[in-house]
Amino acid sequence: MQDLSPWEDAQKMIAKAGREGVNLVWDRLKDQTPHCTFCEQGLTCSKCVMGPCRINPKGPKKMLGVCGADGDLTVARNFGRFVAAGAAAHSDHGRDLLETLAAIGEGQTTDYGIRDEAKLERICKELGIETQGLTVREQAKALANLFFEDYGCRSHNVAFSSRAPQKRKDVWKRFGCTPRGIDRDCVEMLHRTHMGVDCDPVSICLHASRVALADGWGGSMIATEISDIIFGTPKPVKSLVNLGVLKEDQVNILVHGHSPIVSEMILAAAREPEILAKAKEVGAQGINIAGLCCTGNELLMRQGVPMAGNHLMTELAIVTGAVEMVIVDYQCIMPSLVNVANCYHTKFVSTSDKAKFPGGIHMEFNFKNARE
Ligand code: SF4
């Protein structure tokens, strides 16, 4: 048991799940082991219908896929798509924050606002937006419009690449890696790695660098800065972590995923007297919001909300039997959570049209209906 987790609370819940017949991530890992050696080495390909192919670089047979792709090309193509998927996930999260910033700027939402006006103005100025005479909303709109360009395909480089030292930018230029547009560079990776397009593994790996830079200096940086502008810039806070944050006499609601857009509103709603009164009506002393995974970190660093656990603790939090509801947005949410929740009284609620979970409850959530 100690091999699975160093934490006593996790060890106890793994044992409890075993007694109660609940299937966990470690059980499934055991079932899946040993992994396929070809897959582990990135030597499988299903990018066209002449395959799927398994490449054996040592030969003598199967050294090439049906199209003639060798091991190096196959590994590079798989790696490139791996990078593009990660960059797309980070950056699409950033897009949701960007759309929320634009909605604030255009007066389409009253549920969200600008908590760090100084940072909004500072970043506007940094990126060349003249702020004199602009209201906060007008600044938000102007900044959102500028960042939307970074997602497109017409800019020569993403706006925040201006933050990189000149020496670094020279290296990017030399290797053709300057990030141009978040969507553009991700889409180009899917194109390059399709059958019969870029057949040079080095060229694909260099483009993988460009995709990663488009994420790091584009999507992820935009997501971070806009999160601070809308929800406030984090400061060091003290809080509690792990399963002991769940409270016996309260309604325990866990928020899980990556985006502060949903969790900040859940937290605000849980603090409303009307909602608290409803919890008391059913005999609870209050509503305890706790975080899981990266959504948990978002709430912890800005609001000091306790953190029930990381990615591998998500199933175990439900196994406690103390959780009334898990509310998720997207990313790192194991599909198994629905089954685990169904073993207890826990309701599993998804909120994004990008991330639906059969067997759970889906309630669409966006900046227009956030407080409904
Ligand atoms: S792209 Fe080539 S290696 Fe990949 S599945 Fe098609 S034929 Fe096989």
mmCIF file of C-alpha atoms and ligand atoms in Angstrom:
data_model
loop_
_atom_site.group_PDB
_atom_site.id
_atom_site.type_symbol
_atom_site.label_atom_id
_atom_site.label_comp_id
_atom_site.label_asym_id
_atom_site.label_seq_id
_atom_site.Cartn_x
_atom_site.Cartn_y
_atom_site.Cartn_z
ATOM 1 C CA MET A 1 0.000 0.000 0.000
ATOM 2 C CA GLN A 2 2.855 2.386 0.811
ATOM 3 C CA ASP A 3 4.130 1.886 -2.740
ATOM 4 C CA LEU A 4 0.881 3.335 -4.079
ATOM 5 C CA SER A 5 0.829 6.492 -1.962
ATOM 6 C CA PRO A 6 2.967 7.939 0.829
ATOM 7 C CA TRP A 7 -0.143 9.516 2.404
ATOM 8 C CA GLU A 8 -2.001 7.797 5.210
ATOM 9 C CA ASP A 9 -5.377 9.181 4.121
ATOM 10 C CA ALA A 10 -4.854 7.856 0.587
ATOM 11 C CA GLN A 11 -3.708 4.454 1.868
ATOM 12 C CA LYS A 12 -6.833 4.149 4.031
ATOM 13 C CA MET A 13 -9.121 5.015 1.126
ATOM 14 C CA ILE A 14 -7.358 2.586 -1.234
ATOM 15 C CA ALA A 15 -7.969 -0.143 1.358
ATOM 16 C CA LYS A 16 -11.610 0.973 1.785
ATOM 17 C CA ALA A 17 -12.168 0.888 -1.987
ATOM 18 C CA GLY A 18 -10.744 -2.639 -2.055
ATOM 19 C CA ARG A 19 -13.158 -3.761 0.682
ATOM 20 C CA GLU A 20 -16.096 -2.109 -1.073
ATOM 21 C CA GLY A 21 -15.239 -3.424 -4.546
ATOM 22 C CA VAL A 22 -14.583 -0.014 -6.101
ATOM 23 C CA ASN A 23 -12.262 -0.157 -9.098
ATOM 24 C CA LEU A 24 -9.425 2.417 -8.887
ATOM 25 C CA VAL A 25 -6.676 3.773 -11.125
ATOM 26 C CA TRP A 26 -4.114 1.390 -9.590
ATOM 27 C CA ASP A 27 -6.334 -1.643 -10.312
ATOM 28 C CA ARG A 28 -6.632 -0.613 -13.938
ATOM 29 C CA LEU A 29 -2.888 0.032 -14.220
ATOM 30 C CA LYS A 30 -2.270 -3.495 -12.985
ATOM 31 C CA ASP A 31 -4.710 -4.860 -15.573
ATOM 32 C CA GLN A 32 -2.967 -2.884 -18.328
ATOM 33 C CA THR A 33 0.553 -3.986 -17.377
ATOM 34 C CA PRO A 34 2.804 -4.900 -19.133
ATOM 35 C CA HIS A 35 2.142 -2.171 -21.678
ATOM 36 C CA CYS A 36 2.521 -2.753 -25.399
ATOM 37 C CA THR A 37 6.255 -2.318 -26.171
ATOM 38 C CA PHE A 38 5.581 -0.779 -29.593
ATOM 39 C CA CYS A 39 3.230 1.815 -28.089
ATOM 40 C CA GLU A 40 5.648 2.599 -25.266
ATOM 41 C CA GLN A 41 8.353 3.421 -27.806
ATOM 42 C CA GLY A 42 6.069 5.465 -30.036
ATOM 43 C CA LEU A 43 6.436 2.914 -32.830
ATOM 44 C CA THR A 44 2.766 2.392 -33.667
ATOM 45 C CA CYS A 45 0.915 4.395 -36.286
ATOM 46 C CA SER A 46 -2.752 4.653 -37.229
ATOM 47 C CA LYS A 47 -2.612 7.884 -39.190
ATOM 48 C CA CYS A 48 -4.069 6.427 -42.355
ATOM 49 C CA VAL A 49 -6.254 3.492 -43.318
ATOM 50 C CA MET A 50 -3.412 1.570 -44.992
ATOM 51 C CA GLY A 51 -2.402 0.818 -41.389
ATOM 52 C CA PRO A 52 -2.433 0.505 -38.479
ATOM 53 C CA CYS A 53 1.286 -0.299 -38.571
ATOM 54 C CA ARG A 54 3.811 -1.394 -35.973
ATOM 55 C CA ILE A 55 7.402 -0.503 -36.830
ATOM 56 C CA ASN A 56 10.249 -2.746 -35.733
ATOM 57 C CA PRO A 57 13.469 -0.732 -36.317
ATOM 58 C CA LYS A 58 15.608 -3.792 -35.536
ATOM 59 C CA GLY A 59 14.046 -5.750 -38.373
ATOM 60 C CA PRO A 60 14.381 -7.871 -40.307
ATOM 61 C CA LYS A 61 10.607 -7.628 -40.867
ATOM 62 C CA LYS A 62 8.265 -4.653 -40.330
ATOM 63 C CA MET A 63 11.065 -2.050 -40.416
ATOM 64 C CA LEU A 64 8.756 0.232 -42.404
ATOM 65 C CA GLY A 65 5.057 1.025 -42.277
ATOM 66 C CA VAL A 66 2.945 0.330 -45.356
ATOM 67 C CA CYS A 67 3.646 3.882 -46.619
ATOM 68 C CA GLY A 68 7.384 3.469 -46.010
ATOM 69 C CA ALA A 69 7.614 5.443 -42.750
ATOM 70 C CA ASP A 70 10.532 4.256 -40.621
ATOM 71 C CA GLY A 71 10.875 4.222 -36.838
ATOM 72 C CA ASP A 72 12.355 7.737 -36.527
ATOM 73 C CA LEU A 73 9.593 9.294 -38.600
ATOM 74 C CA THR A 74 6.888 7.396 -36.726
ATOM 75 C CA VAL A 75 8.238 8.425 -33.316
ATOM 76 C CA ALA A 76 8.588 12.061 -34.443
ATOM 77 C CA ARG A 77 5.033 12.150 -35.829
ATOM 78 C CA ASN A 78 3.599 10.660 -32.628
ATOM 79 C CA PHE A 79 5.625 13.049 -30.498
ATOM 80 C CA GLY A 80 4.532 16.026 -32.619
ATOM 81 C CA ARG A 81 0.866 15.148 -32.189
ATOM 82 C CA PHE A 82 1.422 14.587 -28.481
ATOM 83 C CA VAL A 83 2.837 18.116 -28.168
ATOM 84 C CA ALA A 84 0.025 19.585 -30.285
ATOM 85 C CA ALA A 85 -2.648 17.935 -28.117
ATOM 86 C CA GLY A 86 -1.108 19.318 -24.927
ATOM 87 C CA ALA A 87 -0.652 22.780 -26.427
ATOM 88 C CA ALA A 88 -4.239 22.742 -27.712
ATOM 89 C CA ALA A 89 -5.577 21.789 -24.276
ATOM 90 C CA HIS A 90 -3.685 24.538 -22.431
ATOM 91 C CA SER A 91 -4.457 27.100 -25.061
ATOM 92 C CA ASP A 92 -8.141 26.260 -25.471
ATOM 93 C CA HIS A 93 -8.493 26.765 -21.732
ATOM 94 C CA GLY A 94 -6.907 30.175 -22.376
ATOM 95 C CA ARG A 95 -9.491 30.806 -25.104
ATOM 96 C CA ASP A 96 -12.337 30.341 -22.602
ATOM 97 C CA LEU A 97 -10.748 32.926 -20.327
ATOM 98 C CA LEU A 98 -10.231 35.201 -23.317
ATOM 99 C CA GLU A 99 -13.899 34.905 -24.302
ATOM 100 C CA THR A 100 -14.833 35.776 -20.721
ATOM 101 C CA LEU A 101 -12.560 38.842 -20.832
ATOM 102 C CA ALA A 102 -14.169 39.873 -24.132
ATOM 103 C CA ALA A 103 -17.645 39.388 -22.613
ATOM 104 C CA ILE A 104 -16.679 41.661 -19.712
ATOM 105 C CA GLY A 105 -15.371 44.224 -22.186
ATOM 106 C CA GLU A 106 -18.537 44.098 -24.262
ATOM 107 C CA GLY A 107 -20.855 44.216 -21.254
ATOM 108 C CA GLN A 108 -22.266 40.740 -21.968
ATOM 109 C CA THR A 109 -21.792 39.496 -18.418
ATOM 110 C CA THR A 110 -22.355 40.976 -15.001
ATOM 111 C CA ASP A 111 -21.271 37.825 -13.157
ATOM 112 C CA TYR A 112 -17.604 38.360 -13.967
ATOM 113 C CA GLY A 113 -15.575 41.532 -13.619
ATOM 114 C CA ILE A 114 -12.037 42.838 -13.408
ATOM 115 C CA ARG A 115 -10.478 42.287 -9.978
ATOM 116 C CA ASP A 116 -6.972 43.447 -10.894
ATOM 117 C CA GLU A 117 -7.459 46.669 -12.841
ATOM 118 C CA ALA A 118 -3.816 47.689 -12.371
ATOM 119 C CA LYS A 119 -2.632 44.510 -14.063
ATOM 120 C CA LEU A 120 -5.092 44.978 -16.929
ATOM 121 C CA GLU A 121 -3.729 48.457 -17.566
ATOM 122 C CA ARG A 122 -0.114 47.340 -17.204
ATOM 123 C CA ILE A 123 -0.491 44.522 -19.740
ATOM 124 C CA CYS A 124 -2.386 46.762 -22.154
ATOM 125 C CA LYS A 125 0.511 49.224 -22.042
ATOM 126 C CA GLU A 126 3.093 46.446 -22.322
ATOM 127 C CA LEU A 127 1.472 45.285 -25.554
ATOM 128 C CA GLY A 128 1.124 48.751 -27.041
ATOM 129 C CA ILE A 129 -2.535 49.534 -26.270
ATOM 130 C CA GLU A 130 -2.986 53.217 -25.462
ATOM 131 C CA THR A 131 -5.042 53.210 -22.247
ATOM 132 C CA GLN A 132 -5.448 56.924 -21.690
ATOM 133 C CA GLY A 133 -9.136 57.801 -21.849
ATOM 134 C CA LEU A 134 -10.220 54.136 -21.950
ATOM 135 C CA THR A 135 -12.551 52.768 -19.273
ATOM 136 C CA VAL A 136 -11.713 49.458 -17.626
ATOM 137 C CA ARG A 137 -14.245 47.727 -19.862
ATOM 138 C CA GLU A 138 -12.785 49.341 -22.965
ATOM 139 C CA GLN A 139 -9.307 48.215 -21.939
ATOM 140 C CA ALA A 140 -10.613 44.664 -21.446
ATOM 141 C CA LYS A 141 -12.173 44.712 -24.906
ATOM 142 C CA ALA A 142 -9.025 46.074 -26.559
ATOM 143 C CA LEU A 143 -6.800 43.501 -24.851
ATOM 144 C CA ALA A 144 -9.179 40.659 -25.734
ATOM 145 C CA ASN A 145 -9.166 41.709 -29.388
ATOM 146 C CA LEU A 146 -5.373 41.753 -29.418
ATOM 147 C CA PHE A 147 -5.161 38.262 -27.874
ATOM 148 C CA PHE A 148 -7.741 36.838 -30.307
ATOM 149 C CA GLU A 149 -5.199 37.640 -33.030
ATOM 150 C CA ASP A 150 -2.726 35.333 -31.270
ATOM 151 C CA TYR A 151 -5.103 32.431 -31.790
ATOM 152 C CA GLY A 152 -5.416 33.117 -35.507
ATOM 153 C CA CYS A 153 -3.073 32.693 -38.413
ATOM 154 C CA ARG A 154 -2.164 36.172 -39.613
ATOM 155 C CA SER A 155 0.298 37.369 -36.991
ATOM 156 C CA HIS A 156 4.037 36.907 -37.434
ATOM 157 C CA ASN A 157 4.552 36.102 -33.784
ATOM 158 C CA VAL A 158 2.414 35.837 -30.648
ATOM 159 C CA ALA A 159 2.201 39.092 -28.674
ATOM 160 C CA PHE A 160 3.966 37.927 -25.507
ATOM 161 C CA SER A 161 6.997 36.736 -27.486
ATOM 162 C CA SER A 162 8.078 40.372 -27.029
ATOM 163 C CA ARG A 163 8.911 39.352 -23.448
ATOM 164 C CA ALA A 164 11.617 36.917 -24.572
ATOM 165 C CA PRO A 165 15.257 38.119 -24.559
ATOM 166 C CA GLN A 166 16.584 39.067 -28.009
ATOM 167 C CA LYS A 167 19.176 36.283 -27.849
ATOM 168 C CA ARG A 168 16.377 33.733 -27.395
ATOM 169 C CA LYS A 169 14.330 35.236 -30.220
ATOM 170 C CA ASP A 170 17.374 34.991 -32.496
ATOM 171 C CA VAL A 171 17.608 31.260 -31.733
ATOM 172 C CA TRP A 172 13.907 30.817 -32.546
ATOM 173 C CA LYS A 173 14.406 32.636 -35.836
ATOM 174 C CA ARG A 174 17.490 30.604 -36.749
ATOM 175 C CA PHE A 175 15.585 27.332 -36.328
ATOM 176 C CA GLY A 176 12.272 28.571 -37.748
ATOM 177 C CA CYS A 177 10.575 28.153 -34.365
ATOM 178 C CA THR A 178 9.151 31.623 -33.702
ATOM 179 C CA PRO A 179 5.582 30.978 -32.489
ATOM 180 C CA ARG A 180 3.139 32.606 -34.923
ATOM 181 C CA GLY A 181 -0.397 31.676 -33.934
ATOM 182 C CA ILE A 182 -1.711 29.191 -31.387
ATOM 183 C CA ASP A 183 -4.335 27.556 -33.577
ATOM 184 C CA ARG A 184 -2.166 27.884 -36.667
ATOM 185 C CA ASP A 185 0.851 26.097 -35.227
ATOM 186 C CA CYS A 186 -1.266 23.297 -33.697
ATOM 187 C CA VAL A 187 -3.191 22.758 -36.941
ATOM 188 C CA GLU A 188 0.032 22.805 -38.926
ATOM 189 C CA MET A 189 1.381 20.022 -36.713
ATOM 190 C CA LEU A 190 -1.661 17.864 -37.511
ATOM 191 C CA HIS A 191 -1.090 18.588 -41.196
ATOM 192 C CA ARG A 192 2.658 17.923 -41.150
ATOM 193 C CA THR A 193 2.244 14.609 -39.352
ATOM 194 C CA HIS A 194 -0.446 13.277 -41.648
ATOM 195 C CA MET A 195 0.513 10.524 -44.079
ATOM 196 C CA GLY A 196 2.937 11.712 -46.740
ATOM 197 C CA VAL A 197 3.504 15.297 -45.602
ATOM 198 C CA ASP A 198 6.612 16.137 -43.518
ATOM 199 C CA CYS A 199 8.849 13.066 -43.772
ATOM 200 C CA ASP A 200 11.855 14.573 -41.949
ATOM 201 C CA PRO A 201 11.854 13.681 -38.225
ATOM 202 C CA VAL A 202 14.118 16.663 -37.393
ATOM 203 C CA SER A 203 11.805 19.083 -39.183
ATOM 204 C CA ILE A 204 8.814 17.671 -37.264
ATOM 205 C CA CYS A 205 10.658 17.979 -33.932
ATOM 206 C CA LEU A 206 11.553 21.606 -34.688
ATOM 207 C CA HIS A 207 7.915 22.335 -35.424
ATOM 208 C CA ALA A 208 7.037 20.605 -32.139
ATOM 209 C CA SER A 209 9.231 23.253 -30.474
ATOM 210 C CA ARG A 210 7.293 25.957 -32.286
ATOM 211 C CA VAL A 211 3.976 24.485 -31.112
ATOM 212 C CA ALA A 212 5.248 24.296 -27.533
ATOM 213 C CA LEU A 213 6.404 27.925 -27.735
ATOM 214 C CA ALA A 214 3.005 28.980 -29.116
ATOM 215 C CA ASP A 215 1.504 27.387 -26.020
ATOM 216 C CA GLY A 216 4.049 28.725 -23.528
ATOM 217 C CA TRP A 217 4.327 32.278 -24.874
ATOM 218 C CA GLY A 218 0.776 32.281 -26.230
ATOM 219 C CA GLY A 219 -2.098 30.214 -24.866
ATOM 220 C CA SER A 220 -0.730 29.402 -21.415
ATOM 221 C CA MET A 221 0.655 32.875 -20.790
ATOM 222 C CA ILE A 222 -2.592 34.469 -21.962
ATOM 223 C CA ALA A 223 -4.574 32.119 -19.674
ATOM 224 C CA THR A 224 -2.415 32.982 -16.670
ATOM 225 C CA GLU A 225 -2.495 36.730 -17.193
ATOM 226 C CA ILE A 226 -6.243 36.881 -17.891
ATOM 227 C CA SER A 227 -6.984 34.679 -14.858
ATOM 228 C CA ASP A 228 -5.143 37.205 -12.710
ATOM 229 C CA ILE A 229 -6.910 40.156 -14.345
ATOM 230 C CA ILE A 230 -10.383 38.648 -13.851
ATOM 231 C CA PHE A 231 -9.965 36.761 -10.573
ATOM 232 C CA GLY A 232 -7.092 38.606 -8.919
ATOM 233 C CA THR A 233 -3.355 38.058 -8.814
ATOM 234 C CA PRO A 234 -2.471 35.323 -6.290
ATOM 235 C CA LYS A 235 -0.439 35.986 -3.179
ATOM 236 C CA PRO A 236 1.088 33.407 -0.823
ATOM 237 C CA VAL A 237 -1.695 31.967 1.358
ATOM 238 C CA LYS A 238 -1.932 29.294 4.047
ATOM 239 C CA SER A 239 -4.456 26.519 3.666
ATOM 240 C CA LEU A 240 -5.043 22.820 4.298
ATOM 241 C CA VAL A 241 -4.568 19.857 1.981
ATOM 242 C CA ASN A 242 -5.636 16.221 1.563
ATOM 243 C CA LEU A 243 -8.773 14.360 2.531
ATOM 244 C CA GLY A 244 -8.950 15.736 6.065
ATOM 245 C CA VAL A 245 -10.338 18.955 4.565
ATOM 246 C CA LEU A 246 -13.716 17.218 4.091
ATOM 247 C CA LYS A 247 -16.138 18.082 6.895
ATOM 248 C CA GLU A 248 -18.470 15.638 8.570
ATOM 249 C CA ASP A 249 -21.147 18.199 9.441
ATOM 250 C CA GLN A 250 -21.180 20.150 6.170
ATOM 251 C CA VAL A 251 -22.239 19.689 2.562
ATOM 252 C CA ASN A 252 -18.969 18.799 0.833
ATOM 253 C CA ILE A 253 -18.643 19.990 -2.751
ATOM 254 C CA LEU A 254 -15.461 19.318 -4.713
ATOM 255 C CA VAL A 255 -14.483 21.348 -7.769
ATOM 256 C CA HIS A 256 -12.190 19.620 -10.242
ATOM 257 C CA GLY A 257 -10.565 20.356 -13.578
ATOM 258 C CA HIS A 258 -8.521 23.345 -14.670
ATOM 259 C CA SER A 259 -10.580 26.468 -15.088
ATOM 260 C CA PRO A 260 -11.318 29.113 -12.466
ATOM 261 C CA ILE A 261 -14.317 30.270 -14.532
ATOM 262 C CA VAL A 262 -16.605 27.619 -13.028
ATOM 263 C CA SER A 263 -15.047 27.123 -9.595
ATOM 264 C CA GLU A 264 -14.940 30.824 -8.685
ATOM 265 C CA MET A 265 -18.695 31.029 -9.317
ATOM 266 C CA ILE A 266 -19.406 27.867 -7.309
ATOM 267 C CA LEU A 267 -17.450 29.349 -4.419
ATOM 268 C CA ALA A 268 -19.297 32.664 -4.672
ATOM 269 C CA ALA A 269 -22.665 30.862 -4.758
ATOM 270 C CA ALA A 270 -21.756 28.701 -1.748
ATOM 271 C CA ARG A 271 -21.142 31.870 0.275
ATOM 272 C CA GLU A 272 -24.577 33.360 -0.490
ATOM 273 C CA PRO A 273 -26.872 33.467 2.570
ATOM 274 C CA GLU A 274 -29.789 32.001 0.603
ATOM 275 C CA ILE A 275 -27.771 28.942 -0.432
ATOM 276 C CA LEU A 276 -26.269 28.530 3.041
ATOM 277 C CA ALA A 277 -29.784 28.617 4.489
ATOM 278 C CA LYS A 278 -30.756 25.737 2.186
ATOM 279 C CA ALA A 279 -27.834 23.677 3.503
ATOM 280 C CA LYS A 280 -28.925 24.399 7.076
ATOM 281 C CA GLU A 281 -32.503 23.408 6.248
ATOM 282 C CA VAL A 282 -31.267 19.866 5.587
ATOM 283 C CA GLY A 283 -29.245 19.746 8.800
ATOM 284 C CA ALA A 284 -25.771 20.755 7.586
ATOM 285 C CA GLN A 285 -23.717 23.386 9.370
ATOM 286 C CA GLY A 286 -22.585 24.926 6.108
ATOM 287 C CA ILE A 287 -21.167 24.296 2.646
ATOM 288 C CA ASN A 288 -17.578 23.160 2.388
ATOM 289 C CA ILE A 289 -15.982 23.829 -1.001
ATOM 290 C CA ALA A 290 -12.692 22.058 -1.577
ATOM 291 C CA GLY A 291 -10.546 21.721 -4.652
ATOM 292 C CA LEU A 292 -9.054 18.874 -6.634
ATOM 293 C CA CYS A 293 -6.219 18.978 -9.135
ATOM 294 C CA CYS A 294 -5.547 22.284 -10.972
ATOM 295 C CA THR A 295 -8.966 23.852 -10.355
ATOM 296 C CA GLY A 296 -8.158 23.257 -6.686
ATOM 297 C CA ASN A 297 -4.878 25.127 -7.118
ATOM 298 C CA GLU A 298 -6.674 28.062 -8.761
ATOM 299 C CA LEU A 299 -8.978 28.418 -5.734
ATOM 300 C CA LEU A 300 -6.243 27.715 -3.209
ATOM 301 C CA MET A 301 -3.833 30.360 -4.474
ATOM 302 C CA ARG A 302 -6.463 33.093 -4.867
ATOM 303 C CA GLN A 303 -8.991 32.297 -2.150
ATOM 304 C CA GLY A 304 -7.157 30.014 0.292
ATOM 305 C CA VAL A 305 -9.735 27.266 -0.369
ATOM 306 C CA PRO A 306 -8.497 23.883 0.929
ATOM 307 C CA MET A 307 -7.270 21.264 -1.493
ATOM 308 C CA ALA A 308 -8.649 17.727 -1.129
ATOM 309 C CA GLY A 309 -6.029 16.173 -3.370
ATOM 310 C CA ASN A 310 -4.173 15.910 -6.639
ATOM 311 C CA HIS A 311 -5.046 13.984 -9.795
ATOM 312 C CA LEU A 312 -4.522 10.553 -8.216
ATOM 313 C CA MET A 313 -6.581 11.497 -5.149
ATOM 314 C CA THR A 314 -9.734 12.321 -7.119
ATOM 315 C CA GLU A 315 -11.246 8.835 -6.941
ATOM 316 C CA LEU A 316 -10.201 8.476 -3.309
ATOM 317 C CA ALA A 317 -11.963 11.690 -2.294
ATOM 318 C CA ILE A 318 -15.248 10.151 -3.465
ATOM 319 C CA VAL A 319 -14.443 6.828 -1.769
ATOM 320 C CA THR A 320 -14.562 8.648 1.598
ATOM 321 C CA GLY A 321 -18.358 8.614 1.191
ATOM 322 C CA ALA A 322 -18.394 12.192 2.487
ATOM 323 C CA VAL A 323 -18.732 14.041 -0.824
ATOM 324 C CA GLU A 324 -22.149 15.274 -1.905
ATOM 325 C CA MET A 325 -21.117 16.593 -5.304
ATOM 326 C CA VAL A 326 -18.139 16.770 -7.660
ATOM 327 C CA ILE A 327 -18.371 19.625 -10.168
ATOM 328 C CA VAL A 328 -15.946 19.438 -13.071
ATOM 329 C CA ASP A 329 -14.884 21.630 -15.953
ATOM 330 C CA TYR A 330 -12.229 19.934 -18.104
ATOM 331 C CA GLN A 331 -8.800 18.263 -18.253
ATOM 332 C CA CYS A 332 -7.399 15.521 -16.004
ATOM 333 C CA ILE A 333 -10.887 14.330 -15.046
ATOM 334 C CA MET A 334 -10.764 10.549 -15.171
ATOM 335 C CA PRO A 335 -13.861 9.077 -16.844
ATOM 336 C CA SER A 336 -13.872 6.545 -14.004
ATOM 337 C CA LEU A 337 -15.068 9.235 -11.583
ATOM 338 C CA VAL A 338 -18.646 8.778 -12.778
ATOM 339 C CA ASN A 339 -18.565 5.087 -11.844
ATOM 340 C CA VAL A 340 -16.917 5.780 -8.499
ATOM 341 C CA ALA A 341 -19.500 8.500 -7.745
ATOM 342 C CA ASN A 342 -22.294 6.063 -8.628
ATOM 343 C CA CYS A 343 -20.971 3.687 -5.933
ATOM 344 C CA TYR A 344 -21.802 6.331 -3.307
ATOM 345 C CA HIS A 345 -24.361 9.114 -2.910
ATOM 346 C CA THR A 346 -22.102 11.589 -4.762
ATOM 347 C CA LYS A 347 -23.543 13.537 -7.688
ATOM 348 C CA PHE A 348 -21.126 14.059 -10.576
ATOM 349 C CA VAL A 349 -21.831 17.246 -12.550
ATOM 350 C CA SER A 350 -20.042 18.304 -15.735
ATOM 351 C CA THR A 351 -20.263 21.903 -16.927
ATOM 352 C CA SER A 352 -18.453 22.284 -20.246
ATOM 353 C CA ASP A 353 -19.793 21.355 -23.676
ATOM 354 C CA LYS A 354 -16.201 20.338 -24.438
ATOM 355 C CA ALA A 355 -16.154 17.689 -21.704
ATOM 356 C CA LYS A 356 -19.211 15.481 -21.268
ATOM 357 C CA PHE A 357 -19.340 12.334 -19.141
ATOM 358 C CA PRO A 358 -21.919 9.626 -19.882
ATOM 359 C CA GLY A 359 -23.649 8.621 -16.652
ATOM 360 C CA GLY A 360 -23.058 12.013 -15.010
ATOM 361 C CA ILE A 361 -25.317 15.064 -14.857
ATOM 362 C CA HIS A 362 -24.532 17.733 -17.444
ATOM 363 C CA MET A 363 -25.352 21.374 -16.697
ATOM 364 C CA GLU A 364 -24.012 23.764 -19.302
ATOM 365 C CA PHE A 365 -22.100 26.631 -17.718
ATOM 366 C CA ASN A 366 -20.858 29.796 -19.389
ATOM 367 C CA PHE A 367 -20.312 33.469 -18.705
ATOM 368 C CA LYS A 368 -23.935 34.249 -19.597
ATOM 369 C CA ASN A 369 -25.586 31.877 -17.089
ATOM 370 C CA ALA A 370 -22.864 31.655 -14.421
ATOM 371 C CA ARG A 371 -24.971 32.726 -11.425
ATOM 372 C CA GLU A 372 -28.314 31.242 -12.488
HETATM 373 S S1 SF4 B 1 0.780 6.586 -42.236
HETATM 374 FE FE1 SF4 B 1 2.148 4.910 -42.924
HETATM 375 S S2 SF4 B 1 2.855 3.974 -41.009
HETATM 376 FE FE2 SF4 B 1 1.048 5.198 -40.506
HETATM 377 S S3 SF4 B 1 -0.729 3.831 -40.635
HETATM 378 FE FE3 SF4 B 1 -0.514 4.794 -42.633
HETATM 379 S S4 SF4 B 1 0.759 3.388 -43.783
HETATM 380 FE FE4 SF4 B 1 1.012 2.824 -41.653
#
